[in-house]
Protein backbone atom coordinates (compact mmCIF):
# COMPACT_ATOMS: atom_id res chain seq x y z
CA UNK A 1 0.00 0.00 0.00
CA UNK A 2 1.25 3.49 -0.85
CA UNK A 3 1.99 6.08 1.82
CA UNK A 4 -0.39 9.00 1.19
CA UNK A 5 0.10 11.00 4.38
CA UNK A 6 1.12 14.06 2.33
CA UNK A 7 0.13 14.78 -1.25
CA UNK A 8 3.22 14.90 -3.45
CA UNK A 9 5.48 13.81 -0.58
CA UNK A 10 6.82 10.27 -0.67
CA UNK A 11 8.73 7.97 1.66
CA UNK A 12 11.97 6.97 -0.07
CA UNK A 13 14.34 4.20 1.00
CA UNK A 14 17.91 4.98 -0.16
CA UNK A 15 20.36 2.06 -0.24
CA UNK A 16 23.98 3.25 -0.50
CA UNK A 17 27.09 1.85 1.20
CA UNK A 18 29.10 5.09 0.90
CA UNK A 19 28.13 7.41 3.80
CA UNK A 20 29.20 10.51 1.86
CA UNK A 21 27.16 9.63 -1.22
CA UNK A 22 24.22 8.50 0.94
CA UNK A 23 24.06 11.92 2.61
CA UNK A 24 24.23 13.68 -0.78
CA UNK A 25 21.49 11.51 -2.32
CA UNK A 26 19.29 12.03 0.75
CA UNK A 27 19.80 15.80 0.59
CA UNK A 28 18.86 15.87 -3.11
CA UNK A 29 15.69 13.85 -2.52
CA UNK A 30 14.69 15.82 0.58
CA UNK A 31 15.04 19.02 -1.47
CA UNK A 32 11.96 17.75 -3.37
CA UNK A 33 9.95 17.60 -0.14
CA UNK A 34 10.26 13.82 0.38
CA UNK A 35 11.13 11.76 3.48
CA UNK A 36 14.27 9.62 3.29
CA UNK A 37 15.36 6.49 5.17
CA UNK A 38 18.95 5.35 4.71
CA UNK A 39 20.26 1.78 4.50
CA UNK A 40 23.96 1.02 4.20
CA UNK A 41 23.59 -2.39 2.53
CA UNK A 42 21.11 -4.63 0.74
CA UNK A 43 20.76 -6.72 3.90
CA UNK A 44 19.88 -3.66 6.00
CA UNK A 45 17.40 -2.58 3.33
CA UNK A 46 15.68 -5.99 3.52
CA UNK A 47 15.23 -5.65 7.28
CA UNK A 48 13.81 -2.15 6.94
CA UNK A 49 11.40 -3.22 4.22
CA UNK A 50 10.17 -6.22 6.21
CA UNK A 51 9.58 -3.99 9.24
CA UNK A 52 8.43 -0.79 7.51
CA UNK A 53 7.61 -1.93 4.00
CA UNK A 54 4.05 -0.57 4.07
CA UNK A 55 5.44 2.91 4.62
CA UNK A 56 7.94 2.93 1.74
CA UNK A 57 6.80 4.37 -1.59
CA UNK A 58 9.95 3.79 -3.65
CA UNK A 59 13.46 2.35 -3.33
CA UNK A 60 16.57 4.08 -4.72
CA UNK A 61 19.54 1.72 -4.61
CA UNK A 62 23.16 1.74 -5.67
CA UNK A 63 24.20 -1.34 -7.68
CA UNK A 64 27.78 -1.95 -6.55
CA UNK A 65 27.78 -2.73 -2.80
CA UNK A 66 29.52 -5.21 -0.49
CA UNK A 67 27.54 -8.41 -0.11
CA UNK A 68 24.38 -8.40 -2.18
CA UNK A 69 24.35 -5.87 -5.01
CA UNK A 70 21.51 -3.69 -6.21
CA UNK A 71 20.35 -6.23 -8.85
CA UNK A 72 19.95 -8.93 -6.20
CA UNK A 73 18.08 -6.59 -3.86
CA UNK A 74 15.75 -5.60 -6.72
CA UNK A 75 15.11 -9.26 -7.61
CA UNK A 76 14.27 -10.02 -3.97
CA UNK A 77 11.84 -7.07 -3.72
CA UNK A 78 9.97 -8.15 -6.85
CA UNK A 79 9.72 -11.73 -5.51
CA UNK A 80 7.86 -10.60 -2.36
CA UNK A 81 4.08 -10.47 -2.80
CA UNK A 82 3.71 -7.72 -0.19
CA UNK A 83 5.95 -5.43 -2.27
CA UNK A 84 4.14 -5.92 -5.56
CA UNK A 85 4.45 -2.79 -7.68
CA UNK A 86 7.03 -1.14 -5.35
CA UNK A 87 9.19 0.88 -7.78
CA UNK A 88 12.97 0.44 -7.70
CA UNK A 89 15.44 2.93 -9.17
CA UNK A 90 18.99 1.67 -9.67
CA UNK A 91 21.86 4.11 -9.51
CA UNK A 92 24.53 3.01 -11.96
CA UNK A 93 27.41 4.10 -14.12
CA UNK A 94 26.08 1.82 -16.90
CA UNK A 95 29.60 0.75 -17.78
CA UNK A 96 28.67 -2.85 -18.53
CA UNK A 97 26.69 -3.70 -21.67
CA UNK A 98 24.63 -6.31 -19.85
CA UNK A 99 23.42 -3.93 -17.13
CA UNK A 100 20.22 -3.07 -18.99
CA UNK A 101 19.25 -6.74 -19.45
CA UNK A 102 20.14 -7.53 -15.82
CA UNK A 103 17.99 -4.59 -14.74
CA UNK A 104 15.01 -5.84 -16.76
CA UNK A 105 15.29 -9.36 -15.34
CA UNK A 106 15.69 -7.99 -11.80
CA UNK A 107 12.46 -6.02 -12.23
CA UNK A 108 14.02 -2.54 -11.98
CA UNK A 109 11.81 0.35 -13.01
CA UNK A 110 14.47 2.93 -13.87
CA UNK A 111 18.15 3.56 -14.24
CA UNK A 112 19.66 6.84 -13.05
CA UNK A 113 23.22 7.29 -14.19
CA UNK A 114 25.92 8.58 -11.87
CA UNK A 115 26.80 11.38 -11.66
CA UNK A 116 23.13 12.29 -11.80
CA UNK A 117 21.09 15.45 -11.99
CA UNK A 118 19.01 15.98 -8.83
CA UNK A 119 16.15 17.30 -10.97
CA UNK A 120 16.22 14.17 -13.16
CA UNK A 121 16.21 11.86 -10.09
CA UNK A 122 13.28 13.73 -8.53
CA UNK A 123 11.33 13.56 -11.80
CA UNK A 124 11.88 9.79 -11.96
CA UNK A 125 10.73 9.34 -8.36
CA UNK A 126 7.59 11.39 -8.94
CA UNK A 127 6.74 9.62 -12.21
CA UNK A 128 7.21 6.10 -10.89
CA UNK A 129 5.28 6.62 -7.63
CA UNK A 130 2.37 8.33 -9.39
CA UNK A 131 2.14 5.48 -11.91
CA UNK A 132 2.67 2.68 -9.38
CA UNK A 133 -0.90 1.38 -9.60
CA UNK A 134 -0.31 0.45 -13.24
CA UNK A 135 2.21 -2.12 -12.03
CA UNK A 136 0.23 -3.51 -9.09
CA UNK A 137 -1.54 -5.98 -11.33
CA UNK A 138 -0.68 -7.69 -14.55
CA UNK A 139 1.26 -10.58 -15.97
CA UNK A 140 4.97 -10.96 -16.59
CA UNK A 141 6.13 -11.73 -20.10
CA UNK A 142 9.18 -13.68 -21.18
CA UNK A 143 10.84 -13.05 -24.52
CA UNK A 144 14.07 -13.82 -26.26
CA UNK A 145 16.15 -10.93 -27.57
CA UNK A 146 19.40 -10.65 -29.52
CA UNK A 147 21.53 -8.29 -27.49
CA UNK A 148 25.20 -7.55 -28.13
CA UNK A 149 25.51 -10.63 -30.34
CA UNK A 150 23.94 -12.94 -27.75
CA UNK A 151 20.45 -14.45 -27.44
CA UNK A 152 19.05 -13.55 -24.03
CA UNK A 153 15.75 -14.19 -22.27
CA UNK A 154 14.14 -11.30 -20.40
CA UNK A 155 11.19 -11.71 -18.05
CA UNK A 156 9.37 -8.70 -16.65
CA UNK A 157 6.19 -6.69 -16.57
CA UNK A 158 5.76 -5.00 -19.98
CA UNK A 159 5.31 -1.58 -18.36
CA UNK A 160 8.51 -2.05 -16.37
CA UNK A 161 10.44 -2.92 -19.53
CA UNK A 162 9.15 0.20 -21.28
CA UNK A 163 9.89 2.42 -18.26
CA UNK A 164 13.38 1.01 -17.83
CA UNK A 165 14.24 1.44 -21.49
CA UNK A 166 12.79 4.96 -21.49
CA UNK A 167 14.80 5.87 -18.40
CA UNK A 168 17.94 4.52 -20.10
CA UNK A 169 17.18 6.65 -23.13
CA UNK A 170 16.47 9.72 -20.97
CA UNK A 171 19.73 9.11 -19.12
CA UNK A 172 21.52 9.14 -22.46
CA UNK A 173 19.82 12.44 -23.35
CA UNK A 174 20.75 13.91 -19.95
CA UNK A 175 24.37 12.82 -20.35
CA UNK A 176 24.42 14.25 -23.88
CA UNK A 177 23.04 17.55 -22.57
CA UNK A 178 25.69 17.69 -19.84
CA UNK A 179 28.39 16.85 -22.37
CA UNK A 180 27.09 19.59 -24.66
CA UNK A 181 27.16 22.12 -21.80
CA UNK A 182 30.63 21.04 -20.75
CA UNK A 183 31.81 21.23 -24.33
CA UNK A 184 30.45 24.77 -24.56
CA UNK A 185 32.16 25.63 -21.28
CA UNK A 186 35.42 24.15 -22.55
CA UNK A 187 35.02 26.18 -25.74
CA UNK A 188 34.52 29.33 -23.68
CA UNK A 189 37.54 28.47 -21.55
CA UNK A 190 39.58 27.79 -24.71
CA UNK A 191 38.53 31.14 -26.18
CA UNK A 192 39.41 32.89 -22.93
CA UNK A 193 42.73 31.06 -22.79
CA UNK A 194 43.52 32.06 -26.37
CA UNK A 195 42.61 35.67 -25.55
CA UNK A 196 44.80 35.57 -22.45
CA UNK A 197 47.66 34.06 -24.46
CA UNK A 198 47.32 36.82 -27.04
CA UNK A 199 47.35 39.43 -24.30
CA UNK A 200 50.38 37.80 -22.69
CA UNK A 201 52.15 37.67 -26.05
CA UNK A 202 51.33 41.34 -26.62
CA UNK A 203 52.50 42.23 -23.10
CA UNK A 204 55.69 40.26 -23.65
CA UNK A 205 56.26 42.06 -26.95
CA UNK A 206 55.66 45.41 -25.25
CA UNK A 207 58.05 44.41 -22.48
CA UNK A 208 60.75 43.53 -25.00
CA UNK A 209 60.20 46.78 -26.88
CA UNK A 210 60.29 48.67 -23.62
CA UNK A 211 63.49 46.98 -22.49
CA UNK A 212 65.04 48.00 -25.79
CA UNK A 213 63.89 51.58 -25.25
CA UNK A 214 65.19 51.65 -21.68
CA UNK A 215 68.55 50.25 -22.74
CA UNK A 216 68.74 52.90 -25.47
CA UNK A 217 67.61 55.70 -23.15
CA UNK A 218 70.02 54.72 -20.40
CA UNK A 219 72.93 54.06 -22.77
CA UNK A 220 72.95 57.66 -23.99
CA UNK A 221 73.30 59.40 -20.58
CA UNK A 222 75.73 56.75 -19.39
CA UNK A 223 77.85 57.29 -22.50
CA UNK A 224 77.61 61.04 -21.94
CA UNK A 225 78.74 60.71 -18.34
CA UNK A 226 81.71 58.58 -19.41
CA UNK A 227 82.67 61.16 -22.02
CA UNK A 228 82.28 64.05 -19.60
CA UNK A 229 84.34 62.18 -17.01
CA UNK A 230 87.16 61.79 -19.52
CA UNK A 231 87.01 65.46 -20.53
CA UNK A 232 86.73 66.47 -16.88
CA UNK A 233 89.95 64.61 -16.10
CA UNK A 234 91.71 66.53 -18.85
CA UNK A 235 90.24 69.81 -17.64
CA UNK A 236 91.38 69.16 -14.08
CA UNK A 237 94.85 68.22 -15.27
CA UNK A 238 95.06 71.53 -17.18
CA UNK A 239 93.41 73.42 -14.30
CA UNK A 240 90.67 74.70 -16.58
CA UNK A 241 88.01 75.50 -13.94
CA UNK A 242 85.42 76.91 -16.37
CA UNK A 243 85.46 73.83 -18.60
CA UNK A 244 85.36 71.58 -15.55
CA UNK A 245 82.21 73.28 -14.23
CA UNK A 246 80.54 73.04 -17.63
CA UNK A 247 81.37 69.35 -17.84
CA UNK A 248 80.02 68.79 -14.32
CA UNK A 249 76.76 70.43 -15.44
CA UNK A 250 76.59 67.88 -18.26
CA UNK A 251 77.24 65.02 -15.86
CA UNK A 252 74.47 66.28 -13.60
CA UNK A 253 71.99 66.56 -16.49
CA UNK A 254 72.77 63.01 -17.65
CA UNK A 255 72.51 61.63 -14.12
CA UNK A 256 69.17 63.41 -13.68
CA UNK A 257 67.96 61.84 -16.92
CA UNK A 258 68.86 58.35 -15.71
CA UNK A 259 67.25 59.06 -12.36
CA UNK A 260 64.04 60.18 -14.08
CA UNK A 261 63.91 56.94 -16.08
CA UNK A 262 64.46 54.83 -12.96
CA UNK A 263 61.85 56.79 -10.99
CA UNK A 264 59.27 56.24 -13.74
CA UNK A 265 60.02 52.53 -13.70
CA UNK A 266 59.59 52.44 -9.93
CA UNK A 267 56.33 54.40 -10.24
CA UNK A 268 54.89 51.92 -12.74
CA UNK A 269 55.99 48.98 -10.60
CA UNK A 270 54.39 50.47 -7.49
CA UNK A 271 51.16 51.36 -9.28
CA UNK A 272 50.77 47.96 -10.95
CA UNK A 273 51.38 46.17 -7.63
CA UNK A 274 48.84 48.37 -5.84
CA UNK A 275 51.43 49.82 -3.47
CA UNK A 276 50.75 53.50 -4.19
CA UNK A 277 49.62 55.22 -1.01
CA UNK A 278 48.07 58.67 -1.18
CA UNK A 279 48.90 61.15 1.55
CA UNK A 280 45.65 63.06 1.50
CA UNK A 281 45.59 66.72 2.49
CA UNK A 282 43.65 69.80 1.44
CA UNK A 283 45.07 70.82 -1.95
CA UNK A 284 44.50 74.12 -3.76
CA UNK A 285 44.70 73.22 -7.44
CA UNK A 286 45.35 76.83 -8.61
CA UNK A 287 48.28 77.11 -6.16
CA UNK A 288 49.64 73.76 -7.26
CA UNK A 289 49.41 74.75 -10.94
CA UNK A 290 51.16 78.04 -10.30
CA UNK A 291 54.05 76.18 -8.73
CA UNK A 292 54.14 73.65 -11.58
CA UNK A 293 54.18 76.36 -14.23
CA UNK A 294 57.03 78.18 -12.50
CA UNK A 295 59.05 74.96 -12.31
CA UNK A 296 58.65 74.47 -16.09
CA UNK A 297 59.03 78.11 -17.06
CA UNK A 298 62.77 77.75 -17.74
CA UNK A 299 62.22 74.75 -20.08
CA UNK A 300 59.57 76.72 -21.98
CA UNK A 301 61.78 79.81 -22.26
CA UNK A 302 64.59 77.68 -23.64
CA UNK A 303 62.34 76.84 -26.61
CA UNK A 304 60.88 80.35 -26.85
CA UNK A 305 57.46 79.22 -25.60
CA UNK A 306 54.91 81.06 -23.50
CA UNK A 307 52.87 79.38 -20.75
CA UNK A 308 49.58 81.09 -19.82
CA UNK A 309 47.80 80.03 -16.63
CA UNK A 310 44.12 81.04 -16.45
CA UNK A 311 42.11 80.64 -13.25
CA UNK A 312 38.57 80.85 -14.60
CA UNK A 313 37.13 80.86 -11.09
CA UNK A 314 38.57 80.05 -7.68
CA UNK A 315 37.59 76.44 -7.00
CA UNK A 316 37.50 75.03 -3.49
CA UNK A 317 40.41 72.93 -2.28
CA UNK A 318 40.18 69.22 -3.05
CA UNK A 319 41.19 66.20 -1.02
CA UNK A 320 44.36 64.90 -2.63
CA UNK A 321 48.05 64.07 -2.49
CA UNK A 322 50.00 67.25 -3.33
CA UNK A 323 53.11 65.40 -4.50
CA UNK A 324 51.22 62.95 -6.74
CA UNK A 325 49.06 65.71 -8.26
CA UNK A 326 52.18 67.78 -8.87
CA UNK A 327 53.56 64.75 -10.75
CA UNK A 328 50.37 64.58 -12.85
CA UNK A 329 50.38 68.21 -14.00
CA UNK A 330 54.15 68.43 -14.30
CA UNK A 331 54.03 65.49 -16.73
CA UNK A 332 51.25 67.07 -18.81
CA UNK A 333 53.08 70.41 -18.96
CA UNK A 334 56.40 68.73 -19.69
CA UNK A 335 54.81 66.83 -22.61
CA UNK A 336 53.26 70.02 -23.97
CA UNK A 337 56.71 71.69 -23.97
CA UNK A 338 58.41 68.57 -25.34
CA UNK A 339 56.12 68.08 -28.37
CA UNK A 340 55.28 71.70 -29.25
CA UNK A 341 57.21 73.75 -31.81
CA UNK A 342 59.50 76.55 -30.73
CA UNK A 343 57.81 79.91 -30.16
CA UNK A 344 54.38 78.36 -29.57
CA UNK A 345 51.94 78.90 -26.72
CA UNK A 346 50.70 76.57 -23.99
CA UNK A 347 47.47 77.33 -22.14
CA UNK A 348 46.72 75.93 -18.68
CA UNK A 349 43.16 76.54 -17.45
CA UNK A 350 41.48 75.63 -14.17
CA UNK A 351 37.85 75.98 -13.19
CA UNK A 352 35.19 74.38 -11.02
CA UNK A 353 32.35 72.15 -12.13
CA UNK A 354 29.60 70.14 -10.40
CA UNK A 355 31.41 68.55 -7.46
CA UNK A 356 34.79 68.63 -9.18
CA UNK A 357 37.73 70.72 -10.38
CA UNK A 358 38.62 70.65 -14.09
CA UNK A 359 42.11 71.38 -15.42
CA UNK A 360 43.00 71.71 -19.12
CA UNK A 361 46.46 71.75 -20.67
CA UNK A 362 46.36 72.80 -24.33
CA UNK A 363 49.31 73.01 -26.71
CA UNK A 364 49.94 73.95 -30.36
CA UNK A 365 51.85 70.79 -31.16
CA UNK A 366 51.44 68.38 -34.08
CA UNK A 367 48.36 66.75 -32.56
CA UNK A 368 47.66 63.05 -32.15
CA UNK A 369 45.92 60.87 -34.73
CA UNK A 370 42.66 59.32 -33.55
CA UNK A 371 44.07 55.83 -34.21
CA UNK A 372 46.93 56.51 -31.77
CA UNK A 373 45.00 58.20 -28.95
CA UNK A 374 44.07 54.90 -27.26
CA UNK A 375 47.81 54.10 -26.99
CA UNK A 376 48.57 57.28 -25.04
CA UNK A 377 47.72 55.94 -21.59
CA UNK A 378 49.12 52.43 -22.06
CA UNK A 379 52.49 51.61 -20.45
CA UNK A 380 55.50 51.45 -22.78
CA UNK A 381 53.54 52.82 -25.76
CA UNK A 382 54.73 55.58 -28.04
CA UNK A 383 52.95 57.43 -30.79
CA UNK A 384 54.38 58.76 -34.02
CA UNK A 385 54.77 62.24 -32.48
CA UNK A 386 58.42 63.26 -32.10
CA UNK A 387 59.77 65.69 -29.46
CA UNK A 388 60.68 68.98 -31.13
CA UNK A 389 63.83 69.50 -29.10
CA UNK A 390 65.29 66.01 -29.20
CA UNK A 391 63.98 65.21 -25.70
CA UNK A 392 63.80 61.54 -24.66
CA UNK A 393 60.69 59.64 -23.56
CA UNK A 394 60.11 56.22 -22.01
CA UNK A 395 56.42 56.02 -22.93
CA UNK A 396 55.52 55.63 -19.24
CA UNK A 397 54.53 59.15 -18.22
CA UNK A 398 50.88 59.26 -19.30
CA UNK A 399 50.25 55.70 -18.06
CA UNK A 400 51.43 56.87 -14.63
CA UNK A 401 49.33 60.04 -14.91
CA UNK A 402 46.15 58.10 -15.64
CA UNK A 403 46.70 55.74 -12.69
CA UNK A 404 47.36 58.62 -10.30
CA UNK A 405 44.29 60.54 -11.50
CA UNK A 406 42.12 57.43 -11.12
CA UNK A 407 43.58 56.86 -7.64
CA UNK A 408 42.10 60.26 -6.77
CA UNK A 409 38.72 59.19 -8.17
CA UNK A 410 39.16 61.40 -11.22
CA UNK A 411 39.29 61.03 -14.99
CA UNK A 412 41.63 62.12 -17.76
CA UNK A 413 40.88 62.49 -21.46
CA UNK A 414 42.33 63.98 -24.61
CA UNK A 415 40.96 65.92 -27.57
CA UNK A 416 43.28 66.12 -30.54
CA UNK A 417 43.56 66.07 -34.32
CA UNK A 418 46.62 65.78 -36.49
CA UNK A 419 48.07 69.25 -37.04
CA UNK A 420 45.65 70.89 -34.58
CA UNK A 421 47.42 70.51 -31.23
CA UNK A 422 46.19 68.59 -28.20
CA UNK A 423 44.02 69.34 -25.17
CA UNK A 424 44.30 67.14 -22.07
CA UNK A 425 41.52 67.48 -19.51
CA UNK A 426 41.74 66.24 -15.92
CA UNK A 427 38.64 66.20 -13.70
CA UNK A 428 39.18 65.67 -9.96
CA UNK A 429 36.34 65.36 -7.40
CA UNK A 430 36.46 67.55 -4.30
CA UNK A 431 36.19 64.45 -2.13
CA UNK A 432 37.80 61.16 -3.08
CA UNK A 433 35.42 58.17 -3.01
CA UNK A 434 36.26 55.64 -0.28
CA UNK A 435 34.89 52.71 -2.40
Steps between C-alpha positions, in 0.01 A plus 500: 500500500625849415574759767262792437549700819602806295401572142809512280726391787634146491691270733824400327737223607857578384745208492862619474811360670701824470403732790607810306296412192206387716484842667517676161226283346280552807551877484406507130183298559400697810535820295192373310299485823531122552587294810814286481609187688859386454631143479870424470463159333252276321465291816412806710252608233328159519455534876358850466259393228377200699441723803385820327418386149144636507639848555750502212386644167815442294851356532811673361797264511862502394604192299858439613500422875674252731302180538184501293497753217216718380384246236460230765313734734267599214436134411416424864257795525313392187475142634314613815122513456463775761724729292319451171531813288758665733716702257878456508747749353855374450787744516767390255788609284367272222852393412407140425302415186294239682379738772180586314403133454589421863285794608202375298528148642540637854177697457656848525279789397766758414868563463651828619856545386770629732588780521133591486296816481292553816214632286507187281499269807207687656305483173555123484385455860186705442415323173547148632307552826209671324477215248553220753143370478559407136752243621302361794323253276586329178694211358871462438616423149805305392666563166823423326708789369825528305713736703867574436531192279343269759151349531360590841170436676339789687205459735318801640182701508457669159455842662820453699693413184371812325574722802849359543586543134355852500701591809814365330424713197429807716826439685679503166330830411593647840862391460505643147362830631765514773770416247370774271507753786847392605618519142364854477671586828826352373460703181450815706802414713704432184395835353588675825832317514579600142409861582719490810786349299466776242503761774803337661677487164418867443617589852819303445557680170440835670739400777770412248445825312509689826820331613655602170385858554630507857836360394519765227387780732741402775791434263502860378535674841743235619712554189476875556613467860797287393596758239461789742706313759782461249485867399472601865822314578676692225353828621614435856847406381521831309335689788226628272234580764241641257504192277490275805185670632333476160583131479365444852174664388483245218565214740223626726252528211578145384474362853166678544379343176590151621339571835179612328487176300555289812239696697242445225575129504457491877174696469356252250610206714340649811177589321461160333561321832246720679759645737432868428387672818345845483583748773175691495494866599306808395642602161443830319520410132565861383793528745636165390477599132675829564789314657509247215504771235785682673702178519460451122538864403874464432445200266235697310721809472781287362275416203354851476158387625245684710296332775171671593322394819132601518299460820146521365356501851644419841402139568491359851791290621477129423601198703817370339869417514695818416811315383311255276284776348812707439638197312181483290501863385877522470488206257222658292683834485832332427341310208345819364845667500670188363271451197416862412693705244729780608331836557157345559256554785376267773177576685425360846144561623332409828137535598234340717216277389225299673681341794838508328794709380589493129849573367589533130846504345490605134795521262563594135691184420459259208192337652430130541326282242174345618641151434786568744307669782407170669874420527576818695415366845640149453837418661801484267304637202619776272322685225643633177539848654865602538635743764591829333815552703646151490369420850482133604189310610442158655131480408410461869401852602135511392437144624618617843290817472182306427555264795566788739193692380283189538646443848352840587162393360544721195513463123734609223425537130645649185363694204732520203528495122806471283645847445258664746677462835377308803283575803528280810222534756522376859190496722554447874216469756512719810473190717661171405262201507584247773363207288 
